[in-house]
Amino acid sequence: MAELVDTYAKRTRQAGRQAGITALNVVDFAESRKTTPSARAAEEAASLTNAAPAGAVLIVLDERGKAVNTAEFARIIRSELESGTQDLVFTIGGPDGHAPEIRKKARYVVSFGHMTWPHMLARVLLAEQIYRVVTILVNHPYHRD
């Protein structure tokens, strides 16, 4: 799965230059060792928030978020790029999900469906969708309606 993420990240960086996308970075965080699910989620939310560049737009992936299709996801990213957003931060929650405070800080809370996905599989899905969105932005034929 890590190889797939790396493959999509590399493709995104290559195709993204044409759309003004200069980087795609994947950052890992250690799972919290707090004793309760809410405390673990809160600590992870703080880590995610603190790691985000100043002014970054937060897009939280959460099963309780708004289900979007690829075209809607592309519109969100296109809108942010066109409005001058420099950094988009996509977050995938830990085993206990996202804390309410990070969902409140997010500009967008989106769902890849109501199922719960293993973290690494969600990462692959996100990496592929980001690449797919970039191909839509640059009119590459990868995505077909």
Tab-separated table of C-alpha atoms in Angstrom:
chain	number	residue	atom	x	y	z
A	1	MET	CA	0.000	0.000	0.000
A	2	ALA	CA	2.859	2.375	0.756
A	3	GLU	CA	4.207	1.763	-2.757
A	4	LEU	CA	0.826	2.693	-4.242
A	5	VAL	CA	0.741	5.919	-2.223
A	6	ASP	CA	4.265	6.738	-3.414
A	7	THR	CA	3.281	5.998	-7.020
A	8	TYR	CA	0.246	8.290	-6.889
A	9	ALA	CA	2.213	11.002	-5.077
A	10	LYS	CA	4.901	10.910	-7.774
A	11	ARG	CA	2.276	11.047	-10.538
A	12	THR	CA	0.546	13.929	-8.775
A	13	ARG	CA	3.759	15.940	-8.498
A	14	GLN	CA	4.537	15.359	-12.186
A	15	ALA	CA	1.086	16.158	-13.557
A	16	GLY	CA	0.396	18.822	-10.960
A	17	ARG	CA	3.084	21.232	-12.128
A	18	GLN	CA	0.824	22.264	-14.992
A	19	ALA	CA	-1.907	23.150	-12.462
A	20	GLY	CA	0.475	24.978	-10.117
A	21	ILE	CA	0.744	22.088	-7.672
A	22	THR	CA	4.360	21.853	-6.589
A	23	ALA	CA	4.312	19.238	-3.838
A	24	LEU	CA	2.444	16.366	-2.300
A	25	ASN	CA	3.819	15.424	1.088
A	26	VAL	CA	2.729	12.524	3.256
A	27	VAL	CA	3.291	12.949	6.980
A	28	ASP	CA	2.920	10.178	9.538
A	29	PHE	CA	2.136	10.619	13.205
A	30	ALA	CA	2.528	8.141	16.009
A	31	GLU	CA	-0.714	6.773	17.357
A	32	SER	CA	-1.644	8.410	20.640
A	33	ARG	CA	-1.084	6.408	23.814
A	34	LYS	CA	-3.782	8.202	25.810
A	35	THR	CA	-6.118	5.864	27.682
A	36	THR	CA	-9.511	6.902	26.296
A	37	PRO	CA	-10.717	7.164	22.702
A	38	SER	CA	-11.673	10.830	23.079
A	39	ALA	CA	-8.288	11.707	24.598
A	40	ARG	CA	-6.470	9.836	21.823
A	41	ALA	CA	-8.515	11.590	19.134
A	42	ALA	CA	-7.914	14.988	20.780
A	43	GLU	CA	-4.161	14.436	20.979
A	44	GLU	CA	-4.061	13.322	17.346
A	45	ALA	CA	-6.124	16.386	16.349
A	46	ALA	CA	-3.585	18.632	18.069
A	47	SER	CA	-0.712	16.906	16.254
A	48	LEU	CA	-2.433	17.267	12.889
A	49	THR	CA	-3.343	20.903	13.496
A	50	ASN	CA	0.138	21.831	14.738
A	51	ALA	CA	1.770	20.237	11.693
A	52	ALA	CA	-0.345	22.204	9.208
A	53	PRO	CA	1.338	25.229	7.612
A	54	ALA	CA	-0.058	28.613	8.634
A	55	GLY	CA	-3.058	29.479	6.477
A	56	ALA	CA	-3.535	25.943	5.212
A	57	VAL	CA	-7.031	24.810	4.298
A	58	LEU	CA	-7.982	21.711	6.228
A	59	ILE	CA	-9.882	18.917	4.481
A	60	VAL	CA	-10.856	16.217	6.948
A	61	LEU	CA	-11.750	12.749	5.752
A	62	ASP	CA	-14.416	11.412	8.059
A	63	GLU	CA	-17.140	8.812	7.573
A	64	ARG	CA	-19.627	11.366	8.983
A	65	GLY	CA	-18.603	13.966	6.407
A	66	LYS	CA	-20.302	14.893	3.175
A	67	ALA	CA	-20.090	12.130	0.592
A	68	VAL	CA	-18.659	13.653	-2.571
A	69	ASN	CA	-18.006	12.173	-5.955
A	70	THR	CA	-14.782	12.767	-7.842
A	71	ALA	CA	-16.160	15.735	-9.812
A	72	GLU	CA	-17.259	17.441	-6.571
A	73	PHE	CA	-13.876	16.720	-4.987
A	74	ALA	CA	-12.214	18.267	-8.051
A	75	ARG	CA	-14.441	21.370	-7.765
A	76	ILE	CA	-13.401	21.804	-4.128
A	77	ILE	CA	-9.709	21.610	-4.970
A	78	ARG	CA	-10.052	23.778	-8.095
A	79	SER	CA	-11.911	26.415	-6.092
A	80	GLU	CA	-9.187	26.488	-3.448
A	81	LEU	CA	-6.412	26.732	-6.035
A	82	GLU	CA	-8.226	29.502	-7.919
A	83	SER	CA	-8.786	31.460	-4.701
A	84	GLY	CA	-5.045	31.421	-4.005
A	85	THR	CA	-4.868	28.735	-1.349
A	86	GLN	CA	-1.219	27.752	-0.983
A	87	ASP	CA	-1.586	24.635	1.160
A	88	LEU	CA	-4.284	21.986	1.381
A	89	VAL	CA	-3.993	19.574	4.283
A	90	PHE	CA	-5.907	16.310	4.054
A	91	THR	CA	-6.316	14.402	7.297
A	92	ILE	CA	-7.132	10.768	7.909
A	93	GLY	CA	-8.084	9.989	11.485
A	94	GLY	CA	-6.553	7.391	13.713
A	95	PRO	CA	-8.306	4.245	14.974
A	96	ASP	CA	-10.681	6.328	17.100
A	97	GLY	CA	-11.550	8.711	14.279
A	98	HIS	CA	-11.321	12.477	14.332
A	99	ALA	CA	-11.994	14.606	17.376
A	100	PRO	CA	-14.862	17.109	17.084
A	101	GLU	CA	-12.403	20.024	17.351
A	102	ILE	CA	-10.577	19.119	14.129
A	103	ARG	CA	-13.848	18.697	12.244
A	104	LYS	CA	-14.832	22.206	13.441
A	105	LYS	CA	-11.519	23.661	12.189
A	106	ALA	CA	-11.891	22.048	8.781
A	107	ARG	CA	-13.185	23.985	5.806
A	108	TYR	CA	-14.406	20.685	4.377
A	109	VAL	CA	-15.341	17.392	6.004
A	110	VAL	CA	-15.703	14.769	3.312
A	111	SER	CA	-16.442	11.086	3.301
A	112	PHE	CA	-15.322	8.255	1.055
A	113	GLY	CA	-18.516	6.510	2.115
A	114	HIS	CA	-20.050	5.396	5.360
A	115	MET	CA	-17.764	2.396	5.745
A	116	THR	CA	-14.709	2.495	7.952
A	117	TRP	CA	-11.478	1.939	6.025
A	118	PRO	CA	-8.120	0.819	7.404
A	119	HIS	CA	-5.791	3.804	7.643
A	120	MET	CA	-3.372	2.701	4.915
A	121	LEU	CA	-6.172	1.781	2.542
A	122	ALA	CA	-7.792	5.184	3.118
A	123	ARG	CA	-4.408	6.748	2.349
A	124	VAL	CA	-4.231	4.869	-0.970
A	125	LEU	CA	-7.777	5.955	-1.835
A	126	LEU	CA	-6.965	9.576	-0.998
A	127	ALA	CA	-3.699	9.561	-2.959
A	128	GLU	CA	-5.456	8.127	-6.007
A	129	GLN	CA	-8.283	10.665	-5.769
A	130	ILE	CA	-5.840	13.567	-5.474
A	131	TYR	CA	-4.037	12.295	-8.561
A	132	ARG	CA	-7.359	11.846	-10.357
A	133	VAL	CA	-8.362	15.419	-9.468
A	134	VAL	CA	-5.056	16.742	-10.795
A	135	THR	CA	-5.624	14.922	-14.087
A	136	ILE	CA	-9.059	16.549	-14.296
A	137	LEU	CA	-7.522	19.971	-13.646
A	138	VAL	CA	-4.969	19.544	-16.440
A	139	ASN	CA	-7.388	17.865	-18.878
A	140	HIS	CA	-5.532	14.559	-18.870
A	141	PRO	CA	-7.657	11.595	-20.043
A	142	TYR	CA	-7.083	9.466	-16.891
A	143	HIS	CA	-10.535	10.288	-15.495
A	144	ARG	CA	-13.568	9.391	-17.551
A	145	ASP	CA	-17.103	10.461	-16.742
